[in-house]
Coordinates of C-alpha atoms in Angstrom, one line a residue:
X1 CA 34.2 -13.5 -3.6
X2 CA 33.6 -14.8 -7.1
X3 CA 30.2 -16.3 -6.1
X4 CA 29.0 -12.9 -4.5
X5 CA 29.9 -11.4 -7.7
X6 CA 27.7 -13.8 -9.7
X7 CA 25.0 -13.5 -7.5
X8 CA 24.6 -9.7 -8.4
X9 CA 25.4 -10.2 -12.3
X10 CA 22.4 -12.1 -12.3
X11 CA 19.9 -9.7 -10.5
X12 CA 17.6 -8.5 -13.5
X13 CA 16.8 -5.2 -14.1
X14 CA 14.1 -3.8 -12.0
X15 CA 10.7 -2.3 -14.1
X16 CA 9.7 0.6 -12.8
X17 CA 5.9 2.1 -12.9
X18 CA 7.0 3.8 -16.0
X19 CA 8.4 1.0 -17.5
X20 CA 11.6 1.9 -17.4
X21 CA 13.9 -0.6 -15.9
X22 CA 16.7 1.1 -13.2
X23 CA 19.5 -1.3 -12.2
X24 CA 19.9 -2.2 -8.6
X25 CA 22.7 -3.8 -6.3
X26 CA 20.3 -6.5 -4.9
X27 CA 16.9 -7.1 -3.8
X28 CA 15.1 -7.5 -0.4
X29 CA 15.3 -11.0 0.7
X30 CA 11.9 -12.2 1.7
X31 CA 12.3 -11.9 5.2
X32 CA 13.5 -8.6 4.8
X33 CA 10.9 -7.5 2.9
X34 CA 8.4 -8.4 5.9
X35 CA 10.2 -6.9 8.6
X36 CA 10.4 -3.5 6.6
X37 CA 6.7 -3.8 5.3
X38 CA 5.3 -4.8 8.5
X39 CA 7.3 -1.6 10.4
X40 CA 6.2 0.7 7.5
X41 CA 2.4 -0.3 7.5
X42 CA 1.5 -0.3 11.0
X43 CA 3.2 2.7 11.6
X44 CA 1.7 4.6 8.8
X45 CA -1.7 3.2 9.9
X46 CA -1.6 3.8 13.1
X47 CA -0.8 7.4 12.9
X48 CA -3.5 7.8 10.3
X49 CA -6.0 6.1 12.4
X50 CA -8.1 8.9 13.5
X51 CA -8.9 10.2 9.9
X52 CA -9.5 6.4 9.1
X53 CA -12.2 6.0 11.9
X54 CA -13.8 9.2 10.5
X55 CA -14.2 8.1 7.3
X56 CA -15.8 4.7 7.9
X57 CA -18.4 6.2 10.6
X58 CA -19.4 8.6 8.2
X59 CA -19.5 6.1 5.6
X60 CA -21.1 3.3 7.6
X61 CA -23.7 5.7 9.3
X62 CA -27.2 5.2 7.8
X63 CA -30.1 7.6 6.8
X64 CA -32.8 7.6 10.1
X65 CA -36.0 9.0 10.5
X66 CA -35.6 12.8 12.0
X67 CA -31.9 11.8 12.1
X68 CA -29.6 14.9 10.7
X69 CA -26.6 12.6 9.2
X70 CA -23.4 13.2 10.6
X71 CA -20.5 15.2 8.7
X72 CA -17.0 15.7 9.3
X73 CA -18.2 19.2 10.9
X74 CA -20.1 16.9 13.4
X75 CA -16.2 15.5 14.9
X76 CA -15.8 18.9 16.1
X77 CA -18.2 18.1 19.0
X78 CA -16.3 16.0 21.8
X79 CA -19.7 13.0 21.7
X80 CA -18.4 12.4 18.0
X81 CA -14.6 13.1 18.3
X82 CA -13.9 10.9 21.0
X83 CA -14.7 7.7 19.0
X84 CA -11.9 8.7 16.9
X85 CA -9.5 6.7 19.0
X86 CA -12.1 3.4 18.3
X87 CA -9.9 0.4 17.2
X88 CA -6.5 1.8 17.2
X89 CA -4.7 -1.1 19.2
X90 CA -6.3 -3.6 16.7
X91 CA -5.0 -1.6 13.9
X92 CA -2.0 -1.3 15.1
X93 CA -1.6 -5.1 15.9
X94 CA -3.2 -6.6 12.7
X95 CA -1.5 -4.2 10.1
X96 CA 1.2 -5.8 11.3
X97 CA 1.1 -9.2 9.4
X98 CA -0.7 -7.3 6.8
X99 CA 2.2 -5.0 5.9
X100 CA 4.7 -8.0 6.2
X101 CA 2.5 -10.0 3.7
X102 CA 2.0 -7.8 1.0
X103 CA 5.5 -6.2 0.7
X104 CA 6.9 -9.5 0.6
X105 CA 4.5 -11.2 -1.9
X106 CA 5.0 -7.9 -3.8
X107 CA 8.7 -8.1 -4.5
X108 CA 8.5 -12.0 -4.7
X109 CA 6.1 -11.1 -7.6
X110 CA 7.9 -8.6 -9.0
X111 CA 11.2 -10.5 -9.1
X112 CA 9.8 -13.1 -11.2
X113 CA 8.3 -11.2 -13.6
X114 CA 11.5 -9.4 -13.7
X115 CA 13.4 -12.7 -14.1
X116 CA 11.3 -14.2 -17.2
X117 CA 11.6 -10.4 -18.9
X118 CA 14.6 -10.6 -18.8
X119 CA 15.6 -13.9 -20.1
X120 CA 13.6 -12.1 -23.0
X121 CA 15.4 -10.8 -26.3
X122 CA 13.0 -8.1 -26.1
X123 CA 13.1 -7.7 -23.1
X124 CA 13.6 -3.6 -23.4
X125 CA 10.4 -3.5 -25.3
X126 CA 8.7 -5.3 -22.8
X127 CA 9.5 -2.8 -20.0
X128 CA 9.1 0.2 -21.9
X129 CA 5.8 -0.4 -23.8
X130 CA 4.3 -2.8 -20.7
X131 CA 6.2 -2.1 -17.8
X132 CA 2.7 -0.5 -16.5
X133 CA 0.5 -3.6 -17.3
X134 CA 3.3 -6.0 -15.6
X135 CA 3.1 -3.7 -12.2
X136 CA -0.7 -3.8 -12.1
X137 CA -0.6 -7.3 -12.5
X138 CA 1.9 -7.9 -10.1
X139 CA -0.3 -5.7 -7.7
X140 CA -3.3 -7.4 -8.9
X141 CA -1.8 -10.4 -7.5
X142 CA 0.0 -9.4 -4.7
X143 CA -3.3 -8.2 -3.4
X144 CA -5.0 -11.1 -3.7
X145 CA -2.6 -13.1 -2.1
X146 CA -2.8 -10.1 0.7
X147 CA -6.3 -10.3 1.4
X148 CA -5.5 -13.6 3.5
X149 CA -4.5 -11.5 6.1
X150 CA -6.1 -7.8 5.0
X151 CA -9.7 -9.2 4.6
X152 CA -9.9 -9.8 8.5
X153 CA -8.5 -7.0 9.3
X154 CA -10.7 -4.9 7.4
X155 CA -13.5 -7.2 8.8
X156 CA -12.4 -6.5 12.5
X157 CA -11.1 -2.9 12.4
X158 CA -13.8 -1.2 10.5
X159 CA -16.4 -2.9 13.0
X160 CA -14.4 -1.6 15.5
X161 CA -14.7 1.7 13.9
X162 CA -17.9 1.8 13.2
X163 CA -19.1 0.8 17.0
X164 CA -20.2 -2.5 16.3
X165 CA -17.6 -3.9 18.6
X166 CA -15.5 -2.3 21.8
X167 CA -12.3 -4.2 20.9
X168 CA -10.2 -6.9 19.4
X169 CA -11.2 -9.5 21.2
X170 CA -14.6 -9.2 21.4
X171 CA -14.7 -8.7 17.5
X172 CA -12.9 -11.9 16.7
X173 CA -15.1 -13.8 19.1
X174 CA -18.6 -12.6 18.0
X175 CA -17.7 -12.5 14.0
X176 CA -15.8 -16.2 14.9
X177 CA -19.2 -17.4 16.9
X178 CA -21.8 -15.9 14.2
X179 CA -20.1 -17.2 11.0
X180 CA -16.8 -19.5 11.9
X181 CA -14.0 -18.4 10.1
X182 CA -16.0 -17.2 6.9
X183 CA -17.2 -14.6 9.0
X184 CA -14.1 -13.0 8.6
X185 CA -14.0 -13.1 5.1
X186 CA -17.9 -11.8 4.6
X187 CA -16.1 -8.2 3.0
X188 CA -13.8 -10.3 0.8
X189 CA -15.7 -9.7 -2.7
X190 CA -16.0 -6.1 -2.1
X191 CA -12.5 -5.4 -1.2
X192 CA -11.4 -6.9 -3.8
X193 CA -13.4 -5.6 -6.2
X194 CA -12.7 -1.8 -5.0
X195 CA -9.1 -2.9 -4.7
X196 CA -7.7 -4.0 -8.0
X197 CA -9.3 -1.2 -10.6
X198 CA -8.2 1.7 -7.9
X199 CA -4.6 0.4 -8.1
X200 CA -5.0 0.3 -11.9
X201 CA -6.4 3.7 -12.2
X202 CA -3.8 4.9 -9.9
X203 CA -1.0 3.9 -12.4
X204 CA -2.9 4.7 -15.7
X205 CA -3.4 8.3 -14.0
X206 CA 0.4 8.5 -12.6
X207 CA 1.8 7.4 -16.3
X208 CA -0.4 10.7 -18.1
X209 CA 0.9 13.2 -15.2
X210 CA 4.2 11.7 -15.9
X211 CA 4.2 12.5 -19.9
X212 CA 2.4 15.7 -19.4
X213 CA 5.7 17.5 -17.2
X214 CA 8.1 15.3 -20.0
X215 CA 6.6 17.6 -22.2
X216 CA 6.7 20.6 -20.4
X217 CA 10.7 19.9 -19.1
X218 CA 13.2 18.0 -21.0
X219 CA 15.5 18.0 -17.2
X220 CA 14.4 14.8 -15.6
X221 CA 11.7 14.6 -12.9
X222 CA 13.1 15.7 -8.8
X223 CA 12.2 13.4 -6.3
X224 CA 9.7 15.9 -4.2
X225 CA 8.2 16.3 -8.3
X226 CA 8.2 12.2 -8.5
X227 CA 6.0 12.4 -4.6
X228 CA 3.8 15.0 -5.9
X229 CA 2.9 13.5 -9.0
X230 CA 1.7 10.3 -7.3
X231 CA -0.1 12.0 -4.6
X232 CA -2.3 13.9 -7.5
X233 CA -3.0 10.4 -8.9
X234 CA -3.7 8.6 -5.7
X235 CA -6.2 11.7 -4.5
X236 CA -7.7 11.4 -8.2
X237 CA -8.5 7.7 -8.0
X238 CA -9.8 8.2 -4.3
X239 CA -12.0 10.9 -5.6
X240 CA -13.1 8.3 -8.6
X241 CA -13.2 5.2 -6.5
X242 CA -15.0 6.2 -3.0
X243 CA -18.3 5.4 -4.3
X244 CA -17.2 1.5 -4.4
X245 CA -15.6 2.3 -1.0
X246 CA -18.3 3.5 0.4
X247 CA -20.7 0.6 -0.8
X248 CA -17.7 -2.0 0.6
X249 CA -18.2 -0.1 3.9
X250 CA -21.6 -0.5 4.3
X251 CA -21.5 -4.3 3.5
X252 CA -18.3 -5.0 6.1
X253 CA -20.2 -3.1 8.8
X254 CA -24.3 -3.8 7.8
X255 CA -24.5 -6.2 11.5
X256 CA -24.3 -2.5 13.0
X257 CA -27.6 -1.9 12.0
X258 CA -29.7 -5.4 12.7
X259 CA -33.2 -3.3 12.3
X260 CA -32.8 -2.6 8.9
X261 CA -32.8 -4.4 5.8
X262 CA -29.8 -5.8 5.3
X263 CA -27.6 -5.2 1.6
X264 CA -28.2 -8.5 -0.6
X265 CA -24.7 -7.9 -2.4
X266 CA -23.1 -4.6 -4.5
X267 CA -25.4 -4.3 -6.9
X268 CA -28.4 -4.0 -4.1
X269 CA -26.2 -1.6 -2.2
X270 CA -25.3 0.8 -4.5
X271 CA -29.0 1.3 -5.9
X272 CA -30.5 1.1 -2.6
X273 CA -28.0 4.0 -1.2
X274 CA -29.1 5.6 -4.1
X275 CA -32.6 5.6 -4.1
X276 CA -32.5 6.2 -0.3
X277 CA -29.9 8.5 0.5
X278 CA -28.9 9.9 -3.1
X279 CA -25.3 10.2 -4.7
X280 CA -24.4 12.8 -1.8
X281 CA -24.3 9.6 0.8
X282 CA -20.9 7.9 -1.2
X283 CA -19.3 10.9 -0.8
X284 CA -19.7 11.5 2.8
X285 CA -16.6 9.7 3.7
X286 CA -14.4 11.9 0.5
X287 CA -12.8 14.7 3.0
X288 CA -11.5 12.5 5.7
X289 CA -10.6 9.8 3.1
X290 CA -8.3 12.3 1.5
X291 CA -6.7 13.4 4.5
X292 CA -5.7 9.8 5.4
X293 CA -4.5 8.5 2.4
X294 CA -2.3 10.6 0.7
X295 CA -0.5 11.7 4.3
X296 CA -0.4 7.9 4.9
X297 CA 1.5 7.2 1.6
X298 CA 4.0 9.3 2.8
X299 CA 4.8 7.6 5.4
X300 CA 4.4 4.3 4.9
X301 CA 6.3 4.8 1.9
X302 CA 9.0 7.1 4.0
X303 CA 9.3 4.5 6.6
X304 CA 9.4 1.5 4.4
X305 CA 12.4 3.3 2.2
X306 CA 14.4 4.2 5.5
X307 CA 14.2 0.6 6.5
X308 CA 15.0 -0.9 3.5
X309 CA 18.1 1.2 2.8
X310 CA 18.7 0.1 6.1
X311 CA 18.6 -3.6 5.3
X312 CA 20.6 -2.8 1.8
X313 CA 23.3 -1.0 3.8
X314 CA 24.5 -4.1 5.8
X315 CA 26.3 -5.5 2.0
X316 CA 28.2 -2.4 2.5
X317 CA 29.7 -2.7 5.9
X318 CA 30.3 -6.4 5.2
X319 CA 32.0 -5.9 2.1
X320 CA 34.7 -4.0 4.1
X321 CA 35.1 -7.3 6.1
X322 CA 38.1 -9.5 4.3
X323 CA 37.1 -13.4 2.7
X324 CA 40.2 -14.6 3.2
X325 CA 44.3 -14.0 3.7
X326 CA 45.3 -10.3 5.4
X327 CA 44.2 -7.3 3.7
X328 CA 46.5 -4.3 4.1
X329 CA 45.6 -1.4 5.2
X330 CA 46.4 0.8 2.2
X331 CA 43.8 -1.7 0.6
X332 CA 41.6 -1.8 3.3
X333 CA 41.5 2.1 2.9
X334 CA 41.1 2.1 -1.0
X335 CA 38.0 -0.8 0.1
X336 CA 36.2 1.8 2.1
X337 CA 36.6 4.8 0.0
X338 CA 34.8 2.7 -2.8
X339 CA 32.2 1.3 -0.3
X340 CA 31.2 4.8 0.3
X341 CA 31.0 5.4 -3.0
X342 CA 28.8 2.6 -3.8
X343 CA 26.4 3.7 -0.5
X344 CA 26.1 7.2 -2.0
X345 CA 25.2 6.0 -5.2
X346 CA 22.9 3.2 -3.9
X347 CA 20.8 6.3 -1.7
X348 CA 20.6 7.9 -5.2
X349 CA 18.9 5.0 -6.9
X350 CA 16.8 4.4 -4.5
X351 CA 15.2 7.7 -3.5
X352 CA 14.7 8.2 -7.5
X353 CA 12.5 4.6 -6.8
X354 CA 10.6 6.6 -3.7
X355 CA 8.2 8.2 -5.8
X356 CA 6.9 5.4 -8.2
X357 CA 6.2 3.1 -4.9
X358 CA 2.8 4.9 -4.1
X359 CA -0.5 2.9 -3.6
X360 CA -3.8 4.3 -4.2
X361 CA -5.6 3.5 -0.5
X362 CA -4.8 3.0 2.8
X363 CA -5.5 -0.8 2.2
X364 CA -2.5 -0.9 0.5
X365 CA -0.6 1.9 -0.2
X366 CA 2.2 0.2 -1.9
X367 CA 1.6 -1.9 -4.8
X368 CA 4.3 0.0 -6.2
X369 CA 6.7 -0.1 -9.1
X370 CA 0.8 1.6 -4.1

């Protein structure tokens, strides 16, 4: 089919984190970019709930009077540990259209980028010496498309979490009552603003890691190599980054705490926790934090790679199927031994790709080539 052929002569080259560019048989459509992103995100979410709900009640927990603060040594004790389990339906249902959203807006970005680089006569200059810069701004974008959907989730869940609300529904109706719909979008600002630079940071920190082992082995980078490398950067930028998490914590879930002065904005937060608690309080949250995201990555990334090679496989079964006229079966033979050769090869592109699509939080873990 001459107009199949065209269609993948004219897929660009793909840019990868390291600005390389890798070819690939075709792209996600749209649709299929959702269905794999929304299967991969709640999944990976909602496994990793429990060390998610740790984190925010240790972040969102306030400094009282005679009050010991609570620690992740406190979850050992059934009073605390059962609250672990706080909001996990909700997560599960909203990360949903938030994984569908932001894969999809992801690789729409990232395939138009791709397209005007490559129309390019320096195009190869482009990807090698900004391939990194075009990624974070793709992410930086995708992200803020994302936060459509992300920003009420976050809103919702983490209230959940925190034990300002029993469930979904009540949580939509109070914060829908207080505040109308803006009320759902009170934690935008902050999430952004921790968002963005952590993805950046992520990639800046993945690229160095990278050209440190290129200069310790001239053989090229294994897979399990590729996963561990972007685990170290996305702990790294966690480590870096959970103070701004912890202050976007404590402005999403502040209604918890209606006897106290409420947080004007960042900048109040972060010199009030502070002055109040010291720098100990932004790292309460560190341990748990750790333990969800890089485990999370994994598997979101895992899951979203198995369904996507999924998708991808069907142009291999269907090529097997005849356009037109009878197709013997010596050919139809010759057809299949080349399909399978093209599916072998295809699995080999794209678990060399597994790696590079890391994210650095559980926000969203895959602004990637995470």
């Amino acid at each position: 089919d001459n107009s199949n052929e065209k269609e993948y002569e004219c897929l660009p080259e793909r840019v990868n984190r390291g600005g390389s560019a890798v070819a690939v048989d075709r792209r996600l459509h749209f649709w299929e970019a959702m269905i794999c992103g929304a299967i991969s995100r709640s999944a990976a979410q909602t496994i990793m709930h429990p060390t998610n709900t740790m984190k925010t009640i240790l972040q969102s927990s306030r400094k009282s009077p005679g009050k010991a603060p609570l620690t992740v040594m406190s979850f050992t004790k059934w009073k605390h540990a059962k609250h672990l389990s706080r909001g996990a339906g909700a997560q599960l249902i909203l990360s949903i259209p938030h994984g569908a959203v932001n894969f999809a807006v992801l690789e729409l970005v990232r395939r138009q980028m791709n397209n005007i680089v490559s129309r390019s006569p320096y195009a190869d200059v482009i990807n090698r010496n900004f391939g990194a810069g075009m990624d974070f701004l793709s992410s930086a974008l995708s992200t803020i498309c994302c936060s459509v959907v992300s920003t009420p989730q976050m809103m919702i869940c983490d209230n959940i979490m925190a034990g300002t609300y029993p469930n979904l529904i009540v949580a939509t109706k109070s914060l829908a009552k207080d505040k109308g719909i803006a009320g759902f979008y009170t934690g935008w600002w902050p999430g952004i603003a921790g968002k963005i630079p952590s993805y950046g940071l992520t990639w800046t920190l993945f690229e160095q890691v990278k050209r440190i082992r290129s200069s310790m082995s001239d053989r090229p980078a294994k897979d399990i190599e590729n996963s561990i490398m972007g685990c170290i950067a996305s702990a790294t930028t966690v480590c870096v980054m959970i103070p701004m998490d912890t202050v976007k914590t404590r402005l999403v879930t502040q209604m918890n705490y209606p006897d106290l002065v409420p947080y004007k904005g960042i900048n109040d937060c972060f010199r009030r926790v502070l002055k109040e608690e010291g720098a100990g309080a932004f790292y309460r949250g560190l341990a748990p934090r750790l333990l969800s995201v890089v485990p999370m990555i994994g598997i979101q990334f895992g899951v979203y790679e198995f369904t996507k090679k999924f998708m991808l496989a069907k142009d291999s079964q269907t090529s097997l199927e005849p356009v037109r006229g009878h197709v013997s079966k010596a050919e139809m033979t010759r057809m299949a031994e080349e399909a399978q050769l093209e599916r072998s090869a295809k699995k080999k592109r794209l678990l060399q790709e597994m790696a590079m699509e890391v994210a650095a939080d559980d926000d969203q873990p895959f602004p990637a080539p995470y």
